[in-house]
PDB file of C-alpha atoms in Angstrom:
ATOM      1  CA  UNK A   1      21.583-125.155 140.366  1.00  0.00           C
ATOM      2  CA  UNK A   2      21.965-125.218 135.999  1.00  0.00           C
ATOM      3  CA  UNK A   3      21.905-122.615 134.139  1.00  0.00           C
ATOM      4  CA  UNK A   4      18.293-121.807 132.841  1.00  0.00           C
ATOM      5  CA  UNK A   5      16.916-121.724 136.176  1.00  0.00           C
ATOM      6  CA  UNK A   6      19.306-119.142 137.531  1.00  0.00           C
ATOM      7  CA  UNK A   7      18.675-117.630 134.414  1.00  0.00           C
ATOM      8  CA  UNK A   8      15.246-117.502 135.112  1.00  0.00           C
ATOM      9  CA  UNK A   9      15.746-116.037 138.613  1.00  0.00           C
ATOM     10  CA  UNK A  10      17.976-113.271 137.584  1.00  0.00           C
ATOM     11  CA  UNK A  11      16.584-111.998 133.874  1.00  0.00           C
ATOM     12  CA  UNK A  12      13.229-112.974 133.736  1.00  0.00           C
ATOM     13  CA  UNK A  13      11.448-112.171 130.195  1.00  0.00           C
ATOM     14  CA  UNK A  14       7.797-111.255 130.357  1.00  0.00           C
ATOM     15  CA  UNK A  15       6.473-110.951 126.572  1.00  0.00           C
ATOM     16  CA  UNK A  16       8.201-107.734 125.418  1.00  0.00           C
ATOM     17  CA  UNK A  17       9.041-106.638 128.931  1.00  0.00           C
ATOM     18  CA  UNK A  18      12.248-107.791 130.016  1.00  0.00           C
ATOM     19  CA  UNK A  19      12.596-107.186 133.759  1.00  0.00           C
ATOM     20  CA  UNK A  20      15.677-108.027 136.330  1.00  0.00           C
ATOM     21  CA  UNK A  21      14.974-108.565 139.573  1.00  0.00           C
ATOM     22  CA  UNK A  22      17.590-107.122 141.150  1.00  0.00           C
ATOM     23  CA  UNK A  23      16.256-103.373 139.788  1.00  0.00           C
ATOM     24  CA  UNK A  24      13.571-104.616 142.867  1.00  0.00           C
ATOM     25  CA  UNK A  25      15.153-105.295 145.698  1.00  0.00           C
ATOM     26  CA  UNK A  26      12.756-105.525 147.956  1.00  0.00           C
ATOM     27  CA  UNK A  27      11.356-108.594 145.874  1.00  0.00           C
ATOM     28  CA  UNK A  28      14.640-110.134 144.726  1.00  0.00           C
ATOM     29  CA  UNK A  29      12.669-113.382 146.323  1.00  0.00           C
ATOM     30  CA  UNK A  30      11.467-115.014 143.311  1.00  0.00           C
ATOM     31  CA  UNK A  31       8.094-116.431 144.393  1.00  0.00           C
ATOM     32  CA  UNK A  32       7.436-112.823 145.883  1.00  0.00           C
ATOM     33  CA  UNK A  33       8.875-111.385 142.825  1.00  0.00           C
ATOM     34  CA  UNK A  34       6.571-113.600 140.578  1.00  0.00           C
ATOM     35  CA  UNK A  35       3.622-112.406 142.604  1.00  0.00           C
ATOM     36  CA  UNK A  36       3.974-108.762 142.391  1.00  0.00           C
ATOM     37  CA  UNK A  37       5.627-107.945 139.464  1.00  0.00           C
ATOM     38  CA  UNK A  38       5.425-111.244 137.257  1.00  0.00           C
ATOM     39  CA  UNK A  39       2.487-113.598 136.273  1.00  0.00           C
ATOM     40  CA  UNK A  40      -0.184-112.179 138.534  1.00  0.00           C
ATOM     41  CA  UNK A  41       0.999-108.836 137.006  1.00  0.00           C
ATOM     42  CA  UNK A  42       0.117-110.057 133.357  1.00  0.00           C
ATOM     43  CA  UNK A  43      -2.849-111.845 133.827  1.00  0.00           C
ATOM     44  CA  UNK A  44      -4.240-109.165 136.060  1.00  0.00           C
ATOM     45  CA  UNK A  45      -2.979-106.359 132.884  1.00  0.00           C
ATOM     46  CA  UNK A  46      -4.912-108.903 130.676  1.00  0.00           C
ATOM     47  CA  UNK A  47      -2.056-109.895 129.054  1.00  0.00           C
ATOM     48  CA  UNK A  48      -2.938-113.786 128.879  1.00  0.00           C
ATOM     49  CA  UNK A  49      -0.362-114.355 125.852  1.00  0.00           C
ATOM     50  CA  UNK A  50       2.468-112.786 127.576  1.00  0.00           C
ATOM     51  CA  UNK A  51       1.692-115.083 130.751  1.00  0.00           C
ATOM     52  CA  UNK A  52       0.955-118.006 128.613  1.00  0.00           C
ATOM     53  CA  UNK A  53       4.348-117.788 127.002  1.00  0.00           C
ATOM     54  CA  UNK A  54       6.014-117.087 130.206  1.00  0.00           C
ATOM     55  CA  UNK A  55       4.206-120.278 131.503  1.00  0.00           C
ATOM     56  CA  UNK A  56       5.083-122.536 128.367  1.00  0.00           C
ATOM     57  CA  UNK A  57       8.668-121.774 129.376  1.00  0.00           C
ATOM     58  CA  UNK A  58       9.738-125.133 130.810  1.00  0.00           C
ATOM     59  CA  UNK A  59      13.063-123.585 132.822  1.00  0.00           C
ATOM     60  CA  UNK A  60      11.143-120.804 134.184  1.00  0.00           C
ATOM     61  CA  UNK A  61       8.598-123.148 135.640  1.00  0.00           C
ATOM     62  CA  UNK A  62      11.036-124.969 137.211  1.00  0.00           C
ATOM     63  CA  UNK A  63      12.070-122.033 138.740  1.00  0.00           C
ATOM     64  CA  UNK A  64       8.936-121.209 140.266  1.00  0.00           C
ATOM     65  CA  UNK A  65       8.652-124.828 140.933  1.00  0.00           C
ATOM     66  CA  UNK A  66      11.702-125.018 143.089  1.00  0.00           C
ATOM     67  CA  UNK A  67      11.126-121.151 144.689  1.00  0.00           C
ATOM     68  CA  UNK A  68       7.857-121.697 145.834  1.00  0.00           C
ATOM     69  CA  UNK A  69       8.255-125.494 147.007  1.00  0.00           C
ATOM     70  CA  UNK A  70       6.031-128.373 148.120  1.00  0.00           C
ATOM     71  CA  UNK A  71       2.944-128.402 147.866  1.00  0.00           C
ATOM     72  CA  UNK A  72       3.820-126.365 144.811  1.00  0.00           C
ATOM     73  CA  UNK A  73       0.105-124.237 145.201  1.00  0.00           C
ATOM     74  CA  UNK A  74       1.361-121.384 143.386  1.00  0.00           C
ATOM     75  CA  UNK A  75       2.546-122.794 140.175  1.00  0.00           C
ATOM     76  CA  UNK A  76      -0.685-125.081 140.512  1.00  0.00           C
ATOM     77  CA  UNK A  77      -2.864-121.907 140.275  1.00  0.00           C
ATOM     78  CA  UNK A  78      -0.736-120.491 137.709  1.00  0.00           C
ATOM     79  CA  UNK A  79      -1.351-123.162 135.358  1.00  0.00           C
ATOM     80  CA  UNK A  80      -5.400-123.379 135.689  1.00  0.00           C
ATOM     81  CA  UNK A  81      -5.314-119.597 134.908  1.00  0.00           C
ATOM     82  CA  UNK A  82      -4.258-120.400 131.437  1.00  0.00           C
ATOM     83  CA  UNK A  83      -5.550-124.440 131.490  1.00  0.00           C
ATOM     84  CA  UNK A  84      -3.882-127.806 131.677  1.00  0.00           C
ATOM     85  CA  UNK A  85      -5.423-128.729 128.239  1.00  0.00           C
ATOM     86  CA  UNK A  86      -3.307-125.450 126.717  1.00  0.00           C
ATOM     87  CA  UNK A  87      -0.404-126.847 128.872  1.00  0.00           C
ATOM     88  CA  UNK A  88      -0.288-129.510 127.766  1.00  0.00           C
ATOM     89  CA  UNK A  89      -0.569-128.873 123.689  1.00  0.00           C
ATOM     90  CA  UNK A  90       1.777-126.335 124.588  1.00  0.00           C
ATOM     91  CA  UNK A  91       4.548-128.465 126.645  1.00  0.00           C
ATOM     92  CA  UNK A  92       4.309-130.747 123.784  1.00  0.00           C
ATOM     93  CA  UNK A  93       6.091-128.076 121.221  1.00  0.00           C
ATOM     94  CA  UNK A  94       7.937-126.737 123.386  1.00  0.00           C
ATOM     95  CA  UNK A  95       9.994-129.727 124.060  1.00  0.00           C
ATOM     96  CA  UNK A  96      10.776-130.155 120.825  1.00  0.00           C
ATOM     97  CA  UNK A  97      12.928-126.707 121.064  1.00  0.00           C
ATOM     98  CA  UNK A  98      14.414-127.288 124.638  1.00  0.00           C
ATOM     99  CA  UNK A  99      18.133-127.247 124.969  1.00  0.00           C
ATOM    100  CA  UNK A 100      18.778-130.900 124.701  1.00  0.00           C
ATOM    101  CA  UNK A 101      21.296-130.451 127.421  1.00  0.00           C
ATOM    102  CA  UNK A 102      18.432-129.805 129.891  1.00  0.00           C
ATOM    103  CA  UNK A 103      17.260-132.687 131.604  1.00  0.00           C
ATOM    104  CA  UNK A 104      16.375-131.574 135.342  1.00  0.00           C
ATOM    105  CA  UNK A 105      13.658-128.326 134.258  1.00  0.00           C
ATOM    106  CA  UNK A 106      10.988-130.681 132.492  1.00  0.00           C
ATOM    107  CA  UNK A 107      12.205-133.225 135.474  1.00  0.00           C
ATOM    108  CA  UNK A 108      11.015-130.884 137.952  1.00  0.00           C
ATOM    109  CA  UNK A 109       7.995-129.435 136.008  1.00  0.00           C
ATOM    110  CA  UNK A 110       7.331-133.151 135.003  1.00  0.00           C
ATOM    111  CA  UNK A 111       7.281-134.017 138.675  1.00  0.00           C
ATOM    112  CA  UNK A 112       4.798-131.424 139.664  1.00  0.00           C
ATOM    113  CA  UNK A 113       2.948-132.554 136.953  1.00  0.00           C
ATOM    114  CA  UNK A 114       3.052-136.007 137.888  1.00  0.00           C
ATOM    115  CA  UNK A 115       2.088-134.985 141.908  1.00  0.00           C
ATOM    116  CA  UNK A 116      -0.685-133.366 140.522  1.00  0.00           C
ATOM    117  CA  UNK A 117      -2.361-135.773 138.809  1.00  0.00           C
ATOM    118  CA  UNK A 118      -1.907-134.156 134.988  1.00  0.00           C
ATOM    119  CA  UNK A 119      -0.443-137.225 133.569  1.00  0.00           C
ATOM    120  CA  UNK A 120      -0.578-136.526 130.131  1.00  0.00           C
ATOM    121  CA  UNK A 121       2.101-133.289 130.412  1.00  0.00           C
ATOM    122  CA  UNK A 122       3.792-135.548 133.075  1.00  0.00           C
ATOM    123  CA  UNK A 123       4.565-137.875 129.951  1.00  0.00           C
ATOM    124  CA  UNK A 124       5.536-135.736 127.742  1.00  0.00           C
ATOM    125  CA  UNK A 125       7.940-133.788 129.952  1.00  0.00           C
ATOM    126  CA  UNK A 126       9.463-137.098 132.395  1.00  0.00           C
ATOM    127  CA  UNK A 127       9.937-138.942 128.862  1.00  0.00           C
ATOM    128  CA  UNK A 128      11.676-136.438 127.442  1.00  0.00           C
ATOM    129  CA  UNK A 129      14.274-136.215 130.552  1.00  0.00           C
ATOM    130  CA  UNK A 130      14.081-139.930 130.420  1.00  0.00           C
ATOM    131  CA  UNK A 131      15.560-140.484 126.848  1.00  0.00           C
ATOM    132  CA  UNK A 132      18.667-137.229 127.562  1.00  0.00           C
ATOM    133  CA  UNK A 133      19.353-138.734 131.081  1.00  0.00           C
ATOM    134  CA  UNK A 134      19.919-142.272 129.563  1.00  0.00           C
ATOM    135  CA  UNK A 135      21.697-141.105 127.207  1.00  0.00           C
ATOM    136  CA  UNK A 136      24.041-138.807 129.120  1.00  0.00           C
ATOM    137  CA  UNK A 137      24.438-140.340 132.636  1.00  0.00           C
ATOM    138  CA  UNK A 138      23.375-143.841 131.333  1.00  0.00           C
ATOM    139  CA  UNK A 139      20.438-146.062 132.460  1.00  0.00           C
ATOM    140  CA  UNK A 140      21.414-147.059 135.479  1.00  0.00           C
ATOM    141  CA  UNK A 141      22.086-143.829 137.171  1.00  0.00           C
ATOM    142  CA  UNK A 142      20.216-143.152 140.595  1.00  0.00           C
ATOM    143  CA  UNK A 143      18.273-139.862 138.644  1.00  0.00           C
ATOM    144  CA  UNK A 144      18.018-142.015 135.713  1.00  0.00           C
ATOM    145  CA  UNK A 145      15.892-144.931 137.885  1.00  0.00           C
ATOM    146  CA  UNK A 146      14.147-142.142 139.690  1.00  0.00           C
ATOM    147  CA  UNK A 147      12.578-141.028 136.128  1.00  0.00           C
ATOM    148  CA  UNK A 148      12.043-144.998 134.757  1.00  0.00           C
ATOM    149  CA  UNK A 149       9.616-145.909 138.155  1.00  0.00           C
ATOM    150  CA  UNK A 150       8.298-142.211 137.645  1.00  0.00           C
ATOM    151  CA  UNK A 151       7.226-143.318 134.000  1.00  0.00           C
ATOM    152  CA  UNK A 152       5.752-146.876 134.814  1.00  0.00           C
ATOM    153  CA  UNK A 153       3.343-144.557 137.965  1.00  0.00           C
ATOM    154  CA  UNK A 154       2.301-142.653 135.059  1.00  0.00           C
ATOM    155  CA  UNK A 155       1.512-145.357 132.419  1.00  0.00           C
ATOM    156  CA  UNK A 156      -0.207-147.208 135.448  1.00  0.00           C
ATOM    157  CA  UNK A 157      -2.581-144.130 136.118  1.00  0.00           C
ATOM    158  CA  UNK A 158      -3.034-143.612 132.535  1.00  0.00           C
ATOM    159  CA  UNK A 159      -4.577-147.560 132.231  1.00  0.00           C
ATOM    160  CA  UNK A 160      -1.381-149.095 130.381  1.00  0.00           C
ATOM    161  CA  UNK A 161      -1.052-151.924 132.311  1.00  0.00           C
ATOM    162  CA  UNK A 162       1.151-153.835 130.973  1.00  0.00           C
ATOM    163  CA  UNK A 163       3.613-151.394 130.207  1.00  0.00           C
ATOM    164  CA  UNK A 164       3.982-149.668 133.475  1.00  0.00           C
ATOM    165  CA  UNK A 165       4.663-153.828 134.898  1.00  0.00           C
ATOM    166  CA  UNK A 166       7.447-153.879 131.814  1.00  0.00           C
ATOM    167  CA  UNK A 167       9.003-150.615 133.429  1.00  0.00           C
ATOM    168  CA  UNK A 168       8.212-151.840 137.119  1.00  0.00           C
ATOM    169  CA  UNK A 169       9.943-154.631 136.762  1.00  0.00           C
ATOM    170  CA  UNK A 170      13.149-152.911 134.995  1.00  0.00           C
ATOM    171  CA  UNK A 171      13.239-150.174 137.471  1.00  0.00           C
ATOM    172  CA  UNK A 172      13.467-152.592 140.128  1.00  0.00           C
ATOM    173  CA  UNK A 173      15.657-155.224 138.406  1.00  0.00           C
ATOM    174  CA  UNK A 174      18.551-151.882 137.700  1.00  0.00           C
ATOM    175  CA  UNK A 175      17.766-150.982 141.348  1.00  0.00           C
ATOM    176  CA  UNK A 176      18.682-154.201 143.119  1.00  0.00           C
ATOM    177  CA  UNK A 177      21.911-154.261 140.646  1.00  0.00           C
ATOM    178  CA  UNK A 178      23.215-150.917 141.521  1.00  0.00           C
ATOM    179  CA  UNK A 179      21.266-149.962 144.548  1.00  0.00           C
ATOM    180  CA  UNK A 180      20.860-152.615 146.702  1.00  0.00           C
ATOM    181  CA  UNK A 181      17.692-154.265 147.879  1.00  0.00           C
ATOM    182  CA  UNK A 182      18.582-151.844 151.374  1.00  0.00           C
ATOM    183  CA  UNK A 183      18.271-148.726 149.299  1.00  0.00           C
ATOM    184  CA  UNK A 184      14.932-146.675 150.344  1.00  0.00           C
ATOM    185  CA  UNK A 185      14.330-146.011 146.503  1.00  0.00           C
ATOM    186  CA  UNK A 186      14.667-149.867 145.674  1.00  0.00           C
ATOM    187  CA  UNK A 187      12.137-150.638 148.617  1.00  0.00           C
ATOM    188  CA  UNK A 188       9.575-147.883 147.267  1.00  0.00           C
ATOM    189  CA  UNK A 189       9.833-149.399 143.324  1.00  0.00           C
ATOM    190  CA  UNK A 190       9.616-153.052 145.394  1.00  0.00           C
ATOM    191  CA  UNK A 191       6.372-151.878 146.812  1.00  0.00           C
ATOM    192  CA  UNK A 192       4.933-150.180 143.674  1.00  0.00           C
ATOM    193  CA  UNK A 193       5.523-152.980 141.410  1.00  0.00           C
ATOM    194  CA  UNK A 194       3.868-155.551 144.424  1.00  0.00           C
ATOM    195  CA  UNK A 195       0.649-152.911 144.036  1.00  0.00           C
ATOM    196  CA  UNK A 196       0.499-152.926 140.504  1.00  0.00           C
ATOM    197  CA  UNK A 197       0.300-156.716 140.235  1.00  0.00           C
ATOM    198  CA  UNK A 198      -2.399-156.665 142.952  1.00  0.00           C
ATOM    199  CA  UNK A 199      -4.325-154.455 140.373  1.00  0.00           C
ATOM    200  CA  UNK A 200      -3.605-156.806 137.645  1.00  0.00           C
ATOM    201  CA  UNK A 201      -4.722-160.145 139.253  1.00  0.00           C
ATOM    202  CA  UNK A 202      -1.956-161.337 139.263  1.00  0.00           C
ATOM    203  CA  UNK A 203      -2.073-162.327 143.357  1.00  0.00           C
ATOM    204  CA  UNK A 204       0.234-164.549 144.310  1.00  0.00           C
ATOM    205  CA  UNK A 205       3.382-162.874 142.844  1.00  0.00           C
ATOM    206  CA  UNK A 206       1.732-159.799 144.314  1.00  0.00           C
ATOM    207  CA  UNK A 207       1.569-160.677 147.570  1.00  0.00           C
ATOM    208  CA  UNK A 208       4.793-162.417 147.810  1.00  0.00           C
ATOM    209  CA  UNK A 209       6.466-159.278 146.912  1.00  0.00           C
ATOM    210  CA  UNK A 210       5.070-157.130 148.899  1.00  0.00           C
ATOM    211  CA  UNK A 211       5.740-159.326 151.519  1.00  0.00           C
ATOM    212  CA  UNK A 212       9.736-158.953 151.000  1.00  0.00           C
ATOM    213  CA  UNK A 213       9.071-155.710 150.850  1.00  0.00           C
ATOM    214  CA  UNK A 214       7.129-155.080 154.188  1.00  0.00           C
ATOM    215  CA  UNK A 215      10.282-157.770 155.977  1.00  0.00           C
ATOM    216  CA  UNK A 216      12.906-154.729 154.003  1.00  0.00           C
ATOM    217  CA  UNK A 217      11.042-152.208 154.632  1.00  0.00           C
ATOM    218  CA  UNK A 218      10.442-153.098 158.833  1.00  0.00           C
ATOM    219  CA  UNK A 219      14.318-154.038 159.083  1.00  0.00           C
ATOM    220  CA  UNK A 220      15.982-151.111 157.320  1.00  0.00           C
ATOM    221  CA  UNK A 221      13.470-148.057 158.140  1.00  0.00           C
ATOM    222  CA  UNK A 222      11.576-149.409 161.162  1.00  0.00           C
ATOM    223  CA  UNK A 223       8.124-150.056 161.356  1.00  0.00           C
ATOM    224  CA  UNK A 224       7.009-146.266 161.661  1.00  0.00           C
ATOM    225  CA  UNK A 225       8.802-145.030 158.509  1.00  0.00           C
ATOM    226  CA  UNK A 226       5.816-144.039 156.053  1.00  0.00           C
ATOM    227  CA  UNK A 227       7.120-146.382 152.925  1.00  0.00           C
ATOM    228  CA  UNK A 228       6.797-149.431 156.076  1.00  0.00           C
ATOM    229  CA  UNK A 229       3.571-148.224 156.659  1.00  0.00           C
ATOM    230  CA  UNK A 230       1.919-147.583 152.605  1.00  0.00           C
ATOM    231  CA  UNK A 231       3.569-150.934 151.717  1.00  0.00           C
ATOM    232  CA  UNK A 232       1.888-152.894 155.040  1.00  0.00           C
ATOM    233  CA  UNK A 233      -1.386-151.120 153.788  1.00  0.00           C
ATOM    234  CA  UNK A 234      -1.173-152.709 150.330  1.00  0.00           C
ATOM    235  CA  UNK A 235      -0.045-155.615 151.461  1.00  0.00           C
ATOM    236  CA  UNK A 236      -2.963-155.662 153.954  1.00  0.00           C
ATOM    237  CA  UNK A 237      -5.473-154.299 151.362  1.00  0.00           C
ATOM    238  CA  UNK A 238      -4.330-157.675 149.078  1.00  0.00           C
ATOM    239  CA  UNK A 239      -5.191-159.925 152.033  1.00  0.00           C
ATOM    240  CA  UNK A 240      -8.623-158.681 152.623  1.00  0.00           C
ATOM    241  CA  UNK A 241     -10.033-158.021 148.618  1.00  0.00           C
ATOM    242  CA  UNK A 242      -8.664-162.014 148.780  1.00  0.00           C
ATOM    243  CA  UNK A 243      -8.171-163.642 151.660  1.00  0.00           C
ATOM    244  CA  UNK A 244      -7.566-167.283 151.031  1.00  0.00           C
ATOM    245  CA  UNK A 245      -7.920-167.452 147.281  1.00  0.00           C
ATOM    246  CA  UNK A 246      -4.362-166.270 146.749  1.00  0.00           C
ATOM    247  CA  UNK A 247      -2.474-168.949 145.300  1.00  0.00           C
TER     248      UNK A 247
END
């Protein structure tokens, strides 16, 4: 685990108050510690400025997301307490002050924001992580490839279809050359590309890619795999909507 996360777990800075988890042995679990002594304590004490500063400290929130785990309900409640608009502007500023070697904590928080549908915040955090991982690990590293795909999803959800298409194509090309067709991540990107092309009206190419992705999913992952079912759903929706009009 990266050092910022470990620091946040053991030694939390709450505004002017410094608290060490080891001082409260019954609350050494970070989720219980945060709830009892941390963010909620500050909010209930009307110390909103201190709570906001803590919520905008990216390594701390990365530790929080990892500690609570999916579906990240507790961090979501924390962010709602200060408002996602404030979180957006806060991360836009704090990302510039983040240790340049730290690309893991923006990835963790950005992935949460993406799952939560907060694409503006996700774009800031994942964009930073992608830039840093590309320079440190290279564009063909599996972690970098995941971020390229996530950026494509963000651009698609924000309505930037052409930018999303370029990222999907880039992601698939790199995954095919480095991970191969049989990799689950490659298949997921292939399905996402097909679905995106369908939305853009490129029906023939979308059909070809989704049929290919569906065949590979069934062969490699099995017919009951969630990725297989999702891909088949994309293809079925395309055929139901356009039928014989696909040429």
